[in-house]
Coordinates of C-alpha atoms and ligand atoms in Angstrom, one line a residue:
M35 CA 145.0 16.4 119.1
A36 CA 146.3 17.3 115.7
I37 CA 145.6 13.7 114.6
V38 CA 142.0 14.0 115.4
E39 CA 141.7 17.4 113.6
N40 CA 143.5 16.1 110.5
L41 CA 141.4 13.0 110.4
V42 CA 138.1 14.9 110.7
K43 CA 139.2 17.3 108.0
I44 CA 140.1 14.6 105.6
K45 CA 137.0 12.5 106.3
N46 CA 134.8 15.6 105.6
T47 CA 136.3 15.9 102.1
L48 CA 135.8 12.3 101.1
P49 CA 132.6 11.2 99.3
L50 CA 130.6 8.6 101.3
H51 CA 131.5 5.8 98.9
V52 CA 135.3 6.3 99.5
Q53 CA 136.8 4.4 102.4
L54 CA 139.8 5.8 104.4
V55 CA 142.7 3.6 105.3
A56 CA 144.6 5.5 108.0
V57 CA 148.3 4.6 107.2
S58 CA 149.8 4.2 110.7
K59 CA 153.2 2.7 109.7
F60 CA 156.1 3.9 111.8
H61 CA 153.7 5.7 114.2
P62 CA 153.2 4.5 117.8
D63 CA 150.2 2.8 119.3
E64 CA 149.1 6.1 120.9
A65 CA 148.7 7.7 117.5
I66 CA 146.4 4.9 116.4
S67 CA 144.5 5.1 119.7
E68 CA 143.8 8.8 119.0
A69 CA 142.4 8.1 115.6
Y70 CA 140.5 5.1 117.0
S71 CA 138.8 7.4 119.6
E72 CA 137.5 9.4 116.7
G73 CA 135.9 6.3 115.2
Q74 CA 138.6 5.3 112.7
R75 CA 138.7 1.5 112.4
I76 CA 140.7 0.8 109.2
F77 CA 144.5 1.1 109.6
G78 CA 147.2 0.4 107.1
E79 CA 150.7 -1.0 107.9
S80 CA 153.6 -2.1 105.7
K81 CA 155.9 -4.1 108.0
V82 CA 154.9 -7.5 109.1
Q83 CA 156.5 -7.4 112.5
E84 CA 155.1 -4.0 113.3
L85 CA 151.7 -5.0 112.3
V86 CA 151.7 -8.2 114.4
G87 CA 152.7 -6.2 117.5
K88 CA 150.1 -3.6 117.0
H89 CA 147.4 -6.2 116.3
E90 CA 148.3 -7.9 119.6
R91 CA 148.3 -4.7 121.7
L92 CA 145.4 -2.6 120.2
P93 CA 141.6 -3.1 120.1
K94 CA 140.4 -6.2 118.4
D95 CA 137.8 -4.5 116.3
I96 CA 140.4 -2.7 114.2
H97 CA 140.5 -3.8 110.5
W98 CA 144.1 -4.2 109.6
H99 CA 145.2 -3.6 106.0
F100 CA 148.6 -4.7 104.8
I101 CA 149.6 -2.1 102.2
G102 CA 153.3 -2.7 101.5
H103 CA 155.3 -5.2 99.6
L104 CA 154.6 -8.6 101.3
Q105 CA 157.2 -11.3 101.2
T106 CA 155.8 -14.8 100.6
N107 CA 157.5 -16.3 103.7
K108 CA 155.8 -13.8 106.0
V109 CA 152.2 -14.3 105.0
K110 CA 151.7 -16.8 107.7
Y111 CA 152.2 -14.2 110.5
I112 CA 149.4 -12.0 109.4
A113 CA 147.0 -14.5 107.8
P114 CA 145.1 -15.2 111.1
F115 CA 143.8 -11.6 111.3
V116 CA 144.6 -9.4 108.3
E117 CA 141.5 -8.0 106.6
M118 CA 143.0 -6.9 103.3
I119 CA 146.3 -7.2 101.4
H120 CA 146.7 -4.3 99.0
A121 CA 149.8 -5.3 97.1
V122 CA 149.5 -8.7 95.6
D123 CA 152.2 -8.6 92.9
S124 CA 152.9 -12.2 92.0
T125 CA 151.2 -15.6 91.5
N126 CA 153.4 -17.1 94.2
L127 CA 152.2 -14.6 96.7
L128 CA 148.6 -15.2 95.9
L129 CA 149.1 -19.0 96.2
E130 CA 150.6 -18.5 99.6
I131 CA 147.8 -16.2 100.7
Q132 CA 145.3 -18.9 99.6
K133 CA 147.2 -21.6 101.6
Q134 CA 147.5 -19.6 104.8
A135 CA 143.9 -18.3 104.6
A136 CA 142.7 -21.8 104.2
K137 CA 144.8 -23.0 107.2
N138 CA 143.1 -20.3 109.3
D139 CA 139.7 -21.1 107.8
R140 CA 139.2 -17.5 106.7
T141 CA 138.8 -15.4 103.5
I142 CA 141.4 -12.7 102.9
N143 CA 140.6 -9.7 100.7
C144 CA 143.2 -8.9 98.1
F145 CA 144.1 -6.3 95.6
F146 CA 146.3 -6.8 92.6
Q147 CA 149.0 -4.1 92.5
V148 CA 149.5 -2.7 89.1
H149 CA 152.6 -0.8 88.2
I150 CA 151.4 2.6 86.9
A151 CA 154.2 5.0 87.8
R152 CA 157.1 6.1 85.7
E153 CA 159.6 5.1 88.3
D154 CA 160.7 1.5 88.0
S155 CA 161.3 1.1 91.7
K156 CA 157.7 0.3 92.5
F157 CA 156.4 -3.3 92.7
G158 CA 153.4 -4.6 90.8
F159 CA 152.1 -6.4 87.7
S160 CA 152.2 -4.6 84.4
S161 CA 148.7 -4.5 82.7
D162 CA 149.8 -7.2 80.3
E163 CA 150.9 -9.4 83.1
I164 CA 147.7 -9.1 85.0
L165 CA 145.6 -9.9 82.0
Q166 CA 147.8 -12.9 81.2
F167 CA 147.5 -14.0 84.8
L168 CA 143.7 -13.8 84.8
N169 CA 143.5 -15.6 81.4
S170 CA 145.6 -18.5 82.7
T171 CA 144.3 -18.8 86.2
K172 CA 141.1 -20.2 87.6
L173 CA 140.1 -18.0 90.4
Q174 CA 138.0 -20.9 91.7
D175 CA 141.3 -22.4 92.7
F176 CA 141.6 -19.6 95.3
P177 CA 138.4 -20.1 97.4
N178 CA 139.9 -18.4 100.4
V179 CA 140.9 -15.3 98.6
R180 CA 138.5 -12.5 97.5
I181 CA 139.8 -10.4 94.7
C182 CA 138.5 -6.9 95.5
G183 CA 140.1 -4.9 92.7
L184 CA 143.3 -3.1 91.7
M185 CA 145.7 -1.0 93.7
G186 CA 148.3 1.4 92.2
M187 CA 150.7 4.2 93.2
A188 CA 151.2 7.2 90.9
T189 CA 154.6 8.7 90.1
F190 CA 156.0 10.9 92.9
T191 CA 155.8 14.2 91.0
N192 CA 154.3 17.7 91.1
D193 CA 152.9 17.1 87.6
T194 CA 149.2 16.6 88.4
A195 CA 148.4 15.9 84.8
Q196 CA 150.8 13.0 84.9
I197 CA 149.3 11.7 88.1
R198 CA 145.8 12.0 86.8
S199 CA 146.6 10.1 83.6
E200 CA 148.1 7.3 85.7
F201 CA 145.0 7.0 87.8
K202 CA 142.8 7.1 84.7
F203 CA 144.9 4.3 83.2
L204 CA 144.3 2.2 86.4
K205 CA 140.5 2.9 86.3
D206 CA 140.3 1.9 82.6
L207 CA 142.2 -1.3 83.3
F208 CA 139.9 -2.0 86.3
L209 CA 136.8 -1.7 84.2
K210 CA 138.3 -3.8 81.4
I211 CA 139.1 -6.6 83.9
K212 CA 135.8 -6.3 85.7
N213 CA 133.9 -6.7 82.4
Q214 CA 136.0 -9.5 81.2
F215 CA 136.5 -11.6 84.3
F216 CA 134.1 -10.7 87.1
Y217 CA 130.5 -11.1 86.1
D218 CA 129.2 -10.9 89.6
E219 CA 128.2 -7.4 90.5
N220 CA 129.5 -7.7 94.0
S221 CA 133.1 -8.8 93.3
F222 CA 135.9 -6.7 92.0
C223 CA 134.4 -3.5 93.2
H224 CA 137.3 -1.5 94.6
L225 CA 140.1 0.7 93.4
S226 CA 142.8 1.4 96.0
M227 CA 144.5 4.6 94.9
G228 CA 145.5 7.9 96.4
M229 CA 147.9 8.9 99.2
S230 CA 148.4 12.1 101.1
D231 CA 149.6 14.1 98.2
D232 CA 147.4 12.9 95.5
Y233 CA 144.2 11.4 97.0
Q234 CA 142.0 14.3 95.8
I235 CA 142.9 13.5 92.2
A236 CA 142.5 9.8 92.9
V237 CA 139.0 10.3 94.2
E238 CA 138.1 12.4 91.1
E239 CA 139.4 9.5 89.0
G240 CA 137.3 6.9 90.7
S241 CA 139.2 5.7 93.8
T242 CA 137.0 3.9 96.4
L243 CA 139.8 3.4 99.0
V244 CA 142.4 6.0 99.8
R245 CA 145.5 5.2 101.8
I246 CA 146.5 8.3 103.8
G247 CA 149.4 8.5 106.3
S248 CA 151.4 11.7 106.8
S249 CA 148.4 14.0 106.3
I250 CA 146.8 12.4 109.4
F251 CA 149.7 11.4 111.6
G252 CA 152.4 13.8 110.5
N253 CA 155.8 12.9 109.1
R254 CA 157.2 9.4 109.7
I255 CA 160.4 9.0 111.7
Y256 CA 162.3 6.1 110.3
Ligands
PLP218 C1 153.2 4.8 103.2 C2 152.2 4.4 102.2 C3 151.0 5.2 102.0 C4 150.7 6.5 102.8 O1 151.6 7.5 102.3 P1 151.4 9.0 102.8 O2 152.1 9.8 101.7 O3 152.0 9.2 104.1 O4 149.9 9.3 102.8 C5 150.1 4.8 101.1 N1 150.2 3.6 100.4 C6 151.3 2.9 100.5 C7 151.4 1.6 99.7 C8 152.3 3.2 101.4 O5 153.4 2.4 101.5

């Protein structure tokens, strides 16, 4: 029951333009079913095998988002059904997503992950790399990929000023890229930022998609 209460509480604090990805990684099917019964349809997972199993067992109208680091050789397992891939961090990965999406005759929504945190353990393009990539790449060569925007994870810290400045940085980069590369109003519209501990700051700084796990489902047991 706590799951439903947590979910409702969080949904009530989010502005209408912000979508909630309920991050269900490491939680059982039953936890997802509870959130589902409350109307939640977007769930986030970060392990390919776990996602494939949950997709097979759970209702087919769930929108599955892959939020973790994705290995190129595993794209094929989720390409038939995944709605959105949040952490595209290399050209090779994007090429493989294009290939597998085409094979399945679908379009897969993608975010570029940008490294904004101080820690160097997190994946993602640097801002220079992403600009270089966009300058040297014809997005028309990726007809089965829709680039939705940018995704980033802030430093794990209690320093809220630091977190805020990292989200601001991502928003500025997002606007710069949107103006320079995406003329169509309806493309490149989303910023995926904010997790349990920092989503309120992320929303204030322009997030349109928050990825929240432990505040809904409790602590993960690894
Ligand atoms: C696990 C994870 C989350 C959710 O984290 P919580 O702190 O549990 O809300 C969000 N984004 C990514 C990329 C994750 O791997």
